[in-house]
XYZ file of N, CA and C in Angstrom:
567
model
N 0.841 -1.184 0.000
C 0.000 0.000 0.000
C 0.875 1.232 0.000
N 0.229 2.126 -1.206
C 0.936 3.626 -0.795
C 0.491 4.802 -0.716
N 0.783 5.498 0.618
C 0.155 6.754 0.930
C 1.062 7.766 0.877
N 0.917 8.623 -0.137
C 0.941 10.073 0.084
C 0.772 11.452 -0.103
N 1.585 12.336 0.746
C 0.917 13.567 0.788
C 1.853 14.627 0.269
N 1.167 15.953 -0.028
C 2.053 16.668 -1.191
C 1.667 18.129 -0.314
N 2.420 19.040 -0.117
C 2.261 20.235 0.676
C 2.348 21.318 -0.495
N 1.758 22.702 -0.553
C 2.318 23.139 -1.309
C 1.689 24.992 -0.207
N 2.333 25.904 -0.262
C 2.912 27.015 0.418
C 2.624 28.035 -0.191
N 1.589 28.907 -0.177
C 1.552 30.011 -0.812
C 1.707 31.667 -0.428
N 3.396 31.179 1.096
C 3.376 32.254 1.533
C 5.074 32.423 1.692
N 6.088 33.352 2.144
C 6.797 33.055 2.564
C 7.777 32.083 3.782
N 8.700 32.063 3.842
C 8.874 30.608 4.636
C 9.159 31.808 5.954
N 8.728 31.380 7.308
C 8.471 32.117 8.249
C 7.362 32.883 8.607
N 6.764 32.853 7.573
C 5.284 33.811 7.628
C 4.061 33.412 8.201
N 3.752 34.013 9.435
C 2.423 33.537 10.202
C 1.552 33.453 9.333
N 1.128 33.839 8.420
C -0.283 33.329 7.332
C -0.087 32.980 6.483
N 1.346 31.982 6.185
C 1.345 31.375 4.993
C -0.127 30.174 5.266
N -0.282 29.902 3.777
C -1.400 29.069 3.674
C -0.903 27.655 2.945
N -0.733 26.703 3.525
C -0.438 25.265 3.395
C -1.371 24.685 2.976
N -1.776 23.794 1.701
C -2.866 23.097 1.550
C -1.895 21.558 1.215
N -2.554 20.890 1.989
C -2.293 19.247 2.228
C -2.946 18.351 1.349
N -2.450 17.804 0.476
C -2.934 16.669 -0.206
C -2.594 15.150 0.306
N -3.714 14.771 0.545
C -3.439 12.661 1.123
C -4.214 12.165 0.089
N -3.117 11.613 -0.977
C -3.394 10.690 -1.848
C -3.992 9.258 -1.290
N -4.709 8.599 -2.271
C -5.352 7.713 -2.191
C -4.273 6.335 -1.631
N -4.517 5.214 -0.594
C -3.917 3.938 -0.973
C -3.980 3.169 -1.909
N -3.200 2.230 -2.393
C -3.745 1.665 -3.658
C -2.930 0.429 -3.349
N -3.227 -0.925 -3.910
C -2.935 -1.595 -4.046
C -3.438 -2.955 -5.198
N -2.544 -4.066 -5.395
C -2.719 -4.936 -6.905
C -1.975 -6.380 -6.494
N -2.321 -6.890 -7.475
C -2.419 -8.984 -7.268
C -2.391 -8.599 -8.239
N -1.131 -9.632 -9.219
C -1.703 -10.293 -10.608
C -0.767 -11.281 -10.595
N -1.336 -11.855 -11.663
C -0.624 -13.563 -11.950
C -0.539 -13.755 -12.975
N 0.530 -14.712 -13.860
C 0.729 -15.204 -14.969
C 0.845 -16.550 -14.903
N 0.032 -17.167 -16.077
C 0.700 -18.643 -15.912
C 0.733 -19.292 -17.794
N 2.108 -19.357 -17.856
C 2.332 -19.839 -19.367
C 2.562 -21.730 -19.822
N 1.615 -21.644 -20.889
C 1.368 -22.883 -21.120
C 1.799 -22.959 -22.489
N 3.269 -23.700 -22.892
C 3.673 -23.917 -24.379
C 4.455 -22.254 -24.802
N 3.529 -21.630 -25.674
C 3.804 -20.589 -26.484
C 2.391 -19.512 -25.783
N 1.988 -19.693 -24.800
C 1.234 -19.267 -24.783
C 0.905 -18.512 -22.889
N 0.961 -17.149 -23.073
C 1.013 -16.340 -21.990
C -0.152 -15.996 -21.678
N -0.749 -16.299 -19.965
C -2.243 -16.114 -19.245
C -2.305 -14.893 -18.887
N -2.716 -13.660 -18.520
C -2.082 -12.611 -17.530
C -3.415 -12.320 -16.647
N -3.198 -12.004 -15.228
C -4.508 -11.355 -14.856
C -3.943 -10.771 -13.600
N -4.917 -9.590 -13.460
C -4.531 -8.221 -12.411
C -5.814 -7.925 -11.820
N -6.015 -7.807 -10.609
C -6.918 -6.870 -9.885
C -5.663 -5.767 -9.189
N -6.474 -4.127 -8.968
C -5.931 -3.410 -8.821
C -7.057 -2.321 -8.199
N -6.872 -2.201 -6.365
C -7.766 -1.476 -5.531
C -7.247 -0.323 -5.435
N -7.955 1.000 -5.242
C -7.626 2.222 -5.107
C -9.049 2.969 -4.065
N -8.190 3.263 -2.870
C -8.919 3.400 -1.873
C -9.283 5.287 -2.292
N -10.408 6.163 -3.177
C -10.367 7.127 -3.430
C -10.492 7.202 -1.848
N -11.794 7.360 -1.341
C -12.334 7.310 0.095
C -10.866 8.321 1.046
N -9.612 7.790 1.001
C -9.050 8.033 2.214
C -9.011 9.467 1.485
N -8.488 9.801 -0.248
C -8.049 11.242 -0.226
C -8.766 11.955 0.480
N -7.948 13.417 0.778
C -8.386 14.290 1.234
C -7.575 15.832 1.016
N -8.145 17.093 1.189
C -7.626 18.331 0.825
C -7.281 19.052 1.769
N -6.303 19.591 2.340
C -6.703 20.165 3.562
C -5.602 22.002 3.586
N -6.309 22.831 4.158
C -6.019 24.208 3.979
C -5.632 24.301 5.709
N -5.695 25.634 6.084
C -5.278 26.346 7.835
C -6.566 26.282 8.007
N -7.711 26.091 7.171
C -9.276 26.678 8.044
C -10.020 25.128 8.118
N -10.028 24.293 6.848
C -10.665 23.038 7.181
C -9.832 22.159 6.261
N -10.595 20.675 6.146
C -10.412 19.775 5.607
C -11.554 19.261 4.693
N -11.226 18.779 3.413
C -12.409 18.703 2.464
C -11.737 17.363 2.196
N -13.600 16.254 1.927
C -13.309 15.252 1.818
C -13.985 14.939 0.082
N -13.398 15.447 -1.084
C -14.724 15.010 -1.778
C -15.626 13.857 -1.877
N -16.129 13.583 -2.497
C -17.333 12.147 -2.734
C -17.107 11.668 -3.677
N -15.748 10.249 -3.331
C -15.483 9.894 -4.345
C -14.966 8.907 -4.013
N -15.375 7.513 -5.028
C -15.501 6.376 -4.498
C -13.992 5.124 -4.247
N -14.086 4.392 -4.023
C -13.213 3.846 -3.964
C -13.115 2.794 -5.281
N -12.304 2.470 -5.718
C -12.635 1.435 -6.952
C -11.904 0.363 -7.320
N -12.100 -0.247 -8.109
C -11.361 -1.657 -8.027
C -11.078 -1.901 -9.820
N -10.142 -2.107 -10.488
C -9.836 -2.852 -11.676
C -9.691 -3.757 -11.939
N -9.676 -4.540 -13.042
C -9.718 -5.709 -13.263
C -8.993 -5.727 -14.788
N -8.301 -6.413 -15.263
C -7.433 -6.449 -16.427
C -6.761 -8.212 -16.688
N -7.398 -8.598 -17.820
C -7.039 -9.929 -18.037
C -6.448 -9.671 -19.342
N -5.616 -10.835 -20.171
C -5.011 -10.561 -21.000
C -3.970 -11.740 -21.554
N -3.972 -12.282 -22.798
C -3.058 -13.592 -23.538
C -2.236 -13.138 -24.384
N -0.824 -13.813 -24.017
C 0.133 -13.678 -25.130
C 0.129 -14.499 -25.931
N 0.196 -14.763 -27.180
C 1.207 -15.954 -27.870
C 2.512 -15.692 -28.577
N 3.156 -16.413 -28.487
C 4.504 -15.941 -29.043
C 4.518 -16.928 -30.093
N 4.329 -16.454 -31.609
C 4.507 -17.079 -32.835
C 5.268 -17.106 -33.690
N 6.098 -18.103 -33.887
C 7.560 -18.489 -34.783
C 7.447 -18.045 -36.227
N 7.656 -16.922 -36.975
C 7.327 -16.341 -37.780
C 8.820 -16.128 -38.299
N 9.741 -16.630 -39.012
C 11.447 -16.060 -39.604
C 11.055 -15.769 -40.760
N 10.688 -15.401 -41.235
C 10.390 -14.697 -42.451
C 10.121 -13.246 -41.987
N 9.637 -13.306 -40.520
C 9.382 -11.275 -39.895
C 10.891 -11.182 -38.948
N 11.295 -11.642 -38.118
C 11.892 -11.902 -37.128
C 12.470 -13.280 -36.632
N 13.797 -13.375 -35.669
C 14.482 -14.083 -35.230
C 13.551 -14.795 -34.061
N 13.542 -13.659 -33.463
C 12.828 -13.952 -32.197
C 11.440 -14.296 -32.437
N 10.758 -14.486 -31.579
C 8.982 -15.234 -31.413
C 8.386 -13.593 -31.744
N 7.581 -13.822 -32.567
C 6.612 -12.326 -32.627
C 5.284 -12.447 -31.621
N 5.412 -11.677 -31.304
C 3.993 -11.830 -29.665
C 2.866 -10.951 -30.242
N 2.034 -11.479 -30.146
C 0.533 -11.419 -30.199
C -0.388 -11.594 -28.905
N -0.954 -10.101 -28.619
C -1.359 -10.149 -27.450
C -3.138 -9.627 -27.691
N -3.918 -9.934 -26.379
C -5.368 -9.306 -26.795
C -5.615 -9.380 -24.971
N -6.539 -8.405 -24.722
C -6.755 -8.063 -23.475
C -8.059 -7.462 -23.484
N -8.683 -7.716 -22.066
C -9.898 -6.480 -21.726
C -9.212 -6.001 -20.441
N -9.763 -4.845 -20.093
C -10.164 -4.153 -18.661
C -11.281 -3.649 -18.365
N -11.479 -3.052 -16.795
C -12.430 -2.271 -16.389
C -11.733 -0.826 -16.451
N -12.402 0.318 -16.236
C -12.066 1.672 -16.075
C -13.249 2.219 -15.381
N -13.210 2.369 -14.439
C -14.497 2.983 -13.633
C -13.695 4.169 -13.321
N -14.883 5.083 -12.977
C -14.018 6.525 -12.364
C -14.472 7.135 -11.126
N -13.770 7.230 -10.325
C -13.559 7.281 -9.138
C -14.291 8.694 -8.372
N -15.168 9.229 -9.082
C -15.902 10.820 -8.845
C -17.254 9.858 -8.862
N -18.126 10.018 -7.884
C -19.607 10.567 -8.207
C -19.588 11.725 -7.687
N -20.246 12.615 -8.984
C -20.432 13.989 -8.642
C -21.740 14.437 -9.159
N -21.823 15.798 -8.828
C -23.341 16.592 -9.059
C -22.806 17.204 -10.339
N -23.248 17.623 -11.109
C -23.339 18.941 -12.441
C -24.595 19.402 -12.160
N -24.319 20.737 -12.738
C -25.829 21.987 -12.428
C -26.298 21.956 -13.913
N -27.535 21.511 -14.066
C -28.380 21.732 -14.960
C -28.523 22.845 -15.111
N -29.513 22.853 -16.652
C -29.422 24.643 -16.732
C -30.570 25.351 -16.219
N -32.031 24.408 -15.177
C -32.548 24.320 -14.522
C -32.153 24.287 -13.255
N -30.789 24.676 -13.261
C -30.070 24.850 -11.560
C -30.071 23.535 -10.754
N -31.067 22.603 -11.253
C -31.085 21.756 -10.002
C -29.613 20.872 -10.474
N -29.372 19.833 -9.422
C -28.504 19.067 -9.142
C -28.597 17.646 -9.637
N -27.756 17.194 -10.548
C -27.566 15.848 -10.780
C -26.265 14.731 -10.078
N -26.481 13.641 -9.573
C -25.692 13.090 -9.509
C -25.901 11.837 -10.435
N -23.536 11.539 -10.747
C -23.658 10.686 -11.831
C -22.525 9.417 -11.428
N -22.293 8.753 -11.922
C -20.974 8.169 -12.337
C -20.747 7.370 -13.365
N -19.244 7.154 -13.752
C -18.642 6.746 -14.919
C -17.982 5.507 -14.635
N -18.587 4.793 -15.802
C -17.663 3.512 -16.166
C -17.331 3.124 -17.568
N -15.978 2.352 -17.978
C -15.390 2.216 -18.954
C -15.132 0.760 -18.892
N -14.661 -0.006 -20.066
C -14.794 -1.217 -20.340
C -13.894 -0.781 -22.030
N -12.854 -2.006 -21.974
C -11.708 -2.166 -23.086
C -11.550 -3.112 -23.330
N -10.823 -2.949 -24.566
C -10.577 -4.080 -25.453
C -9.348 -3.601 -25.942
N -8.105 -4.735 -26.137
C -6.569 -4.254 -26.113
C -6.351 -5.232 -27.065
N -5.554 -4.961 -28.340
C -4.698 -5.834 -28.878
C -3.196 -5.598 -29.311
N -2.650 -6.273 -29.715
C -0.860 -5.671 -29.939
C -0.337 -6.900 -30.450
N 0.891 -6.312 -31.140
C 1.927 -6.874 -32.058
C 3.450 -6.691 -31.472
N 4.177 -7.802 -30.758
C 5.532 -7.019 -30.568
C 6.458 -7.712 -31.337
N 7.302 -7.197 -31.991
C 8.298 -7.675 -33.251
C 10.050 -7.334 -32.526
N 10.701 -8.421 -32.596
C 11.733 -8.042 -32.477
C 12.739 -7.644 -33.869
N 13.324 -7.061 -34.181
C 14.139 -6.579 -35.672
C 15.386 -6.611 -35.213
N 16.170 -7.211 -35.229
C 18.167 -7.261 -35.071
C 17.788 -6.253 -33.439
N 18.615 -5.269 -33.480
C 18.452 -4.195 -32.085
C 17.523 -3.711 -32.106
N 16.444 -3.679 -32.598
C 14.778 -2.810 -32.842
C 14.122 -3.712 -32.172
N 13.210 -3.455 -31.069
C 12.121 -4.170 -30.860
C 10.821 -3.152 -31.340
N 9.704 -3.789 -32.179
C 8.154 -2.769 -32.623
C 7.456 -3.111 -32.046
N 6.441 -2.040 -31.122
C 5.481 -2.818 -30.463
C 4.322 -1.837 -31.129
N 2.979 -2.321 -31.581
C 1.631 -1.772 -31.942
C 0.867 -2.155 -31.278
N -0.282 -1.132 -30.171
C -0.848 -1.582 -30.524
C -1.927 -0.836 -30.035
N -3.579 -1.285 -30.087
C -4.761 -0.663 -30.183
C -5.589 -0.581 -28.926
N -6.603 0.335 -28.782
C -7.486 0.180 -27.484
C -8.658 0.421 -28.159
N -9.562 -0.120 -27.785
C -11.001 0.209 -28.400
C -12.084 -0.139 -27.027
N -12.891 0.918 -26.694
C -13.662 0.604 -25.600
C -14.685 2.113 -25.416
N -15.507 1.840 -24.023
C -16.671 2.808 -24.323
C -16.702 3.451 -22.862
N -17.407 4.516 -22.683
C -17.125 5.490 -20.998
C -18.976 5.390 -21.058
N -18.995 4.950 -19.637
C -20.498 5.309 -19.850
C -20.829 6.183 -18.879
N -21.603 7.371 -19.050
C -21.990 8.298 -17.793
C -23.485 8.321 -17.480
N -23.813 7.778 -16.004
C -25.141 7.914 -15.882
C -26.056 8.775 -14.724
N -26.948 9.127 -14.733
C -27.100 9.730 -13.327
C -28.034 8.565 -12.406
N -28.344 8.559 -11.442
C -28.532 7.697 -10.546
C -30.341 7.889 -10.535
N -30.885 9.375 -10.959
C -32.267 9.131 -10.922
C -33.218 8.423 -12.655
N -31.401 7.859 -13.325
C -32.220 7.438 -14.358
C -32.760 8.418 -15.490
N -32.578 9.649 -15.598
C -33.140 10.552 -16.484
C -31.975 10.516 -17.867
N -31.156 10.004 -17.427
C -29.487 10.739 -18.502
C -28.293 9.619 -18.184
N -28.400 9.119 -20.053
C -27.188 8.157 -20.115
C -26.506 8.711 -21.276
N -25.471 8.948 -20.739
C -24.542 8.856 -22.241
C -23.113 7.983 -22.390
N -23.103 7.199 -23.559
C -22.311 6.270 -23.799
C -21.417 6.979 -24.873
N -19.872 6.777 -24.336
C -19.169 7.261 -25.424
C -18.106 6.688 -25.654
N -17.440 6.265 -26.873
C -16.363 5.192 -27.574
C -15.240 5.985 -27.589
N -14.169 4.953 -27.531
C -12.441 5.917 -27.229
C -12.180 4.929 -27.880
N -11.042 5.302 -29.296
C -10.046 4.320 -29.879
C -8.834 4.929 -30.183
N -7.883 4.182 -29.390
C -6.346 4.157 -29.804
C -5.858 3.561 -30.292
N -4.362 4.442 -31.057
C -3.531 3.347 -31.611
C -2.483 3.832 -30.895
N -1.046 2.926 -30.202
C 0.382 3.448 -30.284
C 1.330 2.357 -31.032
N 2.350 2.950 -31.045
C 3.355 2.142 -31.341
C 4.772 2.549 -30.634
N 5.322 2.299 -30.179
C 6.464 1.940 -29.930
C 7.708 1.445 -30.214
N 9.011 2.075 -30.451
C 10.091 1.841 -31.160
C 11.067 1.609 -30.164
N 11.975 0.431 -29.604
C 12.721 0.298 -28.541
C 13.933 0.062 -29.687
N 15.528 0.778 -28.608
C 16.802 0.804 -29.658
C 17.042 -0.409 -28.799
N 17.966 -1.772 -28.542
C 18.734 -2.572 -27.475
C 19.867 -2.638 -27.644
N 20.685 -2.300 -26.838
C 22.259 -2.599 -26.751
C 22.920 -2.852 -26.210
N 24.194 -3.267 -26.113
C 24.794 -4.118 -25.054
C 25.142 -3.153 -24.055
N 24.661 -2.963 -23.015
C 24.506 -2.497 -21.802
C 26.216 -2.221 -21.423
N 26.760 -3.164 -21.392
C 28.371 -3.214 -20.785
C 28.988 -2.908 -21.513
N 29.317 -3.099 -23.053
C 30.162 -2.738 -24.190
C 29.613 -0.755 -24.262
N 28.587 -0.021 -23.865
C 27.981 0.789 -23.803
C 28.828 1.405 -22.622
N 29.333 0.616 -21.045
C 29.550 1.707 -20.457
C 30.848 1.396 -20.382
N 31.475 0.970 -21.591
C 32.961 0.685 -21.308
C 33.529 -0.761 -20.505
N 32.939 -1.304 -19.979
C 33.313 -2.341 -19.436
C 33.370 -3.542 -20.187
N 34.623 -3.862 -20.437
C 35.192 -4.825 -21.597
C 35.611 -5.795 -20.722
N 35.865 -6.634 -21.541
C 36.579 -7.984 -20.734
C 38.238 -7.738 -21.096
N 38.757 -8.124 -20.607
C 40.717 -7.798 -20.681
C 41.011 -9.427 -20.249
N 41.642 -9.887 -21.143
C 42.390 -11.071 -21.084
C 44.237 -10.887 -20.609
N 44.516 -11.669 -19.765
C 45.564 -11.573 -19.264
C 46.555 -12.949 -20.538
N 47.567 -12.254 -21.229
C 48.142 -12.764 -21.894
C 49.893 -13.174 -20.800
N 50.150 -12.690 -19.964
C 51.430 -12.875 -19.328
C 51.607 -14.756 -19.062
N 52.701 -14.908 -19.161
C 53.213 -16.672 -18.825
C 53.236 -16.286 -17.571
Protein backbone atom coordinates (compact mmCIF):
# COMPACT_ATOMS: atom_id res chain seq x y z
CA UNK A 1 0.00 0.00 0.00
CA UNK A 2 0.94 3.63 -0.80
CA UNK A 3 0.16 6.75 0.93
CA UNK A 4 0.94 10.07 0.08
CA UNK A 5 0.92 13.57 0.79
CA UNK A 6 2.05 16.67 -1.19
CA UNK A 7 2.26 20.23 0.68
CA UNK A 8 2.32 23.14 -1.31
CA UNK A 9 2.91 27.01 0.42
CA UNK A 10 1.55 30.01 -0.81
CA UNK A 11 3.38 32.25 1.53
CA UNK A 12 6.80 33.06 2.56
CA UNK A 13 8.87 30.61 4.64
CA UNK A 14 8.47 32.12 8.25
CA UNK A 15 5.28 33.81 7.63
CA UNK A 16 2.42 33.54 10.20
CA UNK A 17 -0.28 33.33 7.33
CA UNK A 18 1.34 31.37 4.99
CA UNK A 19 -1.40 29.07 3.67
CA UNK A 20 -0.44 25.27 3.39
CA UNK A 21 -2.87 23.10 1.55
CA UNK A 22 -2.29 19.25 2.23
CA UNK A 23 -2.93 16.67 -0.21
CA UNK A 24 -3.44 12.66 1.12
CA UNK A 25 -3.39 10.69 -1.85
CA UNK A 26 -5.35 7.71 -2.19
CA UNK A 27 -3.92 3.94 -0.97
CA UNK A 28 -3.74 1.67 -3.66
CA UNK A 29 -2.93 -1.59 -4.05
CA UNK A 30 -2.72 -4.94 -6.90
CA UNK A 31 -2.42 -8.98 -7.27
CA UNK A 32 -1.70 -10.29 -10.61
CA UNK A 33 -0.62 -13.56 -11.95
CA UNK A 34 0.73 -15.20 -14.97
CA UNK A 35 0.70 -18.64 -15.91
CA UNK A 36 2.33 -19.84 -19.37
CA UNK A 37 1.37 -22.88 -21.12
CA UNK A 38 3.67 -23.92 -24.38
CA UNK A 39 3.80 -20.59 -26.48
CA UNK A 40 1.23 -19.27 -24.78
CA UNK A 41 1.01 -16.34 -21.99
CA UNK A 42 -2.24 -16.11 -19.25
CA UNK A 43 -2.08 -12.61 -17.53
CA UNK A 44 -4.51 -11.35 -14.86
CA UNK A 45 -4.53 -8.22 -12.41
CA UNK A 46 -6.92 -6.87 -9.88
CA UNK A 47 -5.93 -3.41 -8.82
CA UNK A 48 -7.77 -1.48 -5.53
CA UNK A 49 -7.63 2.22 -5.11
CA UNK A 50 -8.92 3.40 -1.87
CA UNK A 51 -10.37 7.13 -3.43
CA UNK A 52 -12.33 7.31 0.10
CA UNK A 53 -9.05 8.03 2.21
CA UNK A 54 -8.05 11.24 -0.23
CA UNK A 55 -8.39 14.29 1.23
CA UNK A 56 -7.63 18.33 0.83
CA UNK A 57 -6.70 20.16 3.56
CA UNK A 58 -6.02 24.21 3.98
CA UNK A 59 -5.28 26.35 7.84
CA UNK A 60 -9.28 26.68 8.04
CA UNK A 61 -10.67 23.04 7.18
CA UNK A 62 -10.41 19.77 5.61
CA UNK A 63 -12.41 18.70 2.46
CA UNK A 64 -13.31 15.25 1.82
CA UNK A 65 -14.72 15.01 -1.78
CA UNK A 66 -17.33 12.15 -2.73
CA UNK A 67 -15.48 9.89 -4.35
CA UNK A 68 -15.50 6.38 -4.50
CA UNK A 69 -13.21 3.85 -3.96
CA UNK A 70 -12.63 1.43 -6.95
CA UNK A 71 -11.36 -1.66 -8.03
CA UNK A 72 -9.84 -2.85 -11.68
CA UNK A 73 -9.72 -5.71 -13.26
CA UNK A 74 -7.43 -6.45 -16.43
CA UNK A 75 -7.04 -9.93 -18.04
CA UNK A 76 -5.01 -10.56 -21.00
CA UNK A 77 -3.06 -13.59 -23.54
CA UNK A 78 0.13 -13.68 -25.13
CA UNK A 79 1.21 -15.95 -27.87
CA UNK A 80 4.50 -15.94 -29.04
CA UNK A 81 4.51 -17.08 -32.84
CA UNK A 82 7.56 -18.49 -34.78
CA UNK A 83 7.33 -16.34 -37.78
CA UNK A 84 11.45 -16.06 -39.60
CA UNK A 85 10.39 -14.70 -42.45
CA UNK A 86 9.38 -11.27 -39.90
CA UNK A 87 11.89 -11.90 -37.13
CA UNK A 88 14.48 -14.08 -35.23
CA UNK A 89 12.83 -13.95 -32.20
CA UNK A 90 8.98 -15.23 -31.41
CA UNK A 91 6.61 -12.33 -32.63
CA UNK A 92 3.99 -11.83 -29.67
CA UNK A 93 0.53 -11.42 -30.20
CA UNK A 94 -1.36 -10.15 -27.45
CA UNK A 95 -5.37 -9.31 -26.80
CA UNK A 96 -6.75 -8.06 -23.47
CA UNK A 97 -9.90 -6.48 -21.73
CA UNK A 98 -10.16 -4.15 -18.66
CA UNK A 99 -12.43 -2.27 -16.39
CA UNK A 100 -12.07 1.67 -16.08
CA UNK A 101 -14.50 2.98 -13.63
CA UNK A 102 -14.02 6.53 -12.36
CA UNK A 103 -13.56 7.28 -9.14
CA UNK A 104 -15.90 10.82 -8.84
CA UNK A 105 -19.61 10.57 -8.21
CA UNK A 106 -20.43 13.99 -8.64
CA UNK A 107 -23.34 16.59 -9.06
CA UNK A 108 -23.34 18.94 -12.44
CA UNK A 109 -25.83 21.99 -12.43
CA UNK A 110 -28.38 21.73 -14.96
CA UNK A 111 -29.42 24.64 -16.73
CA UNK A 112 -32.55 24.32 -14.52
CA UNK A 113 -30.07 24.85 -11.56
CA UNK A 114 -31.08 21.76 -10.00
CA UNK A 115 -28.50 19.07 -9.14
CA UNK A 116 -27.57 15.85 -10.78
CA UNK A 117 -25.69 13.09 -9.51
CA UNK A 118 -23.66 10.69 -11.83
CA UNK A 119 -20.97 8.17 -12.34
CA UNK A 120 -18.64 6.75 -14.92
CA UNK A 121 -17.66 3.51 -16.17
CA UNK A 122 -15.39 2.22 -18.95
CA UNK A 123 -14.79 -1.22 -20.34
CA UNK A 124 -11.71 -2.17 -23.09
CA UNK A 125 -10.58 -4.08 -25.45
CA UNK A 126 -6.57 -4.25 -26.11
CA UNK A 127 -4.70 -5.83 -28.88
CA UNK A 128 -0.86 -5.67 -29.94
CA UNK A 129 1.93 -6.87 -32.06
CA UNK A 130 5.53 -7.02 -30.57
CA UNK A 131 8.30 -7.68 -33.25
CA UNK A 132 11.73 -8.04 -32.48
CA UNK A 133 14.14 -6.58 -35.67
CA UNK A 134 18.17 -7.26 -35.07
CA UNK A 135 18.45 -4.20 -32.09
CA UNK A 136 14.78 -2.81 -32.84
CA UNK A 137 12.12 -4.17 -30.86
CA UNK A 138 8.15 -2.77 -32.62
CA UNK A 139 5.48 -2.82 -30.46
CA UNK A 140 1.63 -1.77 -31.94
CA UNK A 141 -0.85 -1.58 -30.52
CA UNK A 142 -4.76 -0.66 -30.18
CA UNK A 143 -7.49 0.18 -27.48
CA UNK A 144 -11.00 0.21 -28.40
CA UNK A 145 -13.66 0.60 -25.60
CA UNK A 146 -16.67 2.81 -24.32
CA UNK A 147 -17.12 5.49 -21.00
CA UNK A 148 -20.50 5.31 -19.85
CA UNK A 149 -21.99 8.30 -17.79
CA UNK A 150 -25.14 7.91 -15.88
CA UNK A 151 -27.10 9.73 -13.33
CA UNK A 152 -28.53 7.70 -10.55
CA UNK A 153 -32.27 9.13 -10.92
CA UNK A 154 -32.22 7.44 -14.36
CA UNK A 155 -33.14 10.55 -16.48
CA UNK A 156 -29.49 10.74 -18.50
CA UNK A 157 -27.19 8.16 -20.11
CA UNK A 158 -24.54 8.86 -22.24
CA UNK A 159 -22.31 6.27 -23.80
CA UNK A 160 -19.17 7.26 -25.42
CA UNK A 161 -16.36 5.19 -27.57
CA UNK A 162 -12.44 5.92 -27.23
CA UNK A 163 -10.05 4.32 -29.88
CA UNK A 164 -6.35 4.16 -29.80
CA UNK A 165 -3.53 3.35 -31.61
CA UNK A 166 0.38 3.45 -30.28
CA UNK A 167 3.35 2.14 -31.34
CA UNK A 168 6.46 1.94 -29.93
CA UNK A 169 10.09 1.84 -31.16
CA UNK A 170 12.72 0.30 -28.54
CA UNK A 171 16.80 0.80 -29.66
CA UNK A 172 18.73 -2.57 -27.47
CA UNK A 173 22.26 -2.60 -26.75
CA UNK A 174 24.79 -4.12 -25.05
CA UNK A 175 24.51 -2.50 -21.80
CA UNK A 176 28.37 -3.21 -20.79
CA UNK A 177 30.16 -2.74 -24.19
CA UNK A 178 27.98 0.79 -23.80
CA UNK A 179 29.55 1.71 -20.46
CA UNK A 180 32.96 0.68 -21.31
CA UNK A 181 33.31 -2.34 -19.44
CA UNK A 182 35.19 -4.82 -21.60
CA UNK A 183 36.58 -7.98 -20.73
CA UNK A 184 40.72 -7.80 -20.68
CA UNK A 185 42.39 -11.07 -21.08
CA UNK A 186 45.56 -11.57 -19.26
CA UNK A 187 48.14 -12.76 -21.89
CA UNK A 188 51.43 -12.88 -19.33
CA UNK A 189 53.21 -16.67 -18.83
Amino acid sequence: MKLTTREISNGKAGDSDTDIIRWKYPSSFGFGATYEYEKILFIGEIHRVKWSDYTIQDKDDIERPDYLDLTTYHVGVEYRADIPDISSEPVRLRAGFYTAPFYFIGETQDSDFSSTEYETKGYFLTAGVGIFLDVVQLDISARYGKKTLTDFAGDYEYDGSIADIFATLTYQTDFEALMGKTKTVDTTP
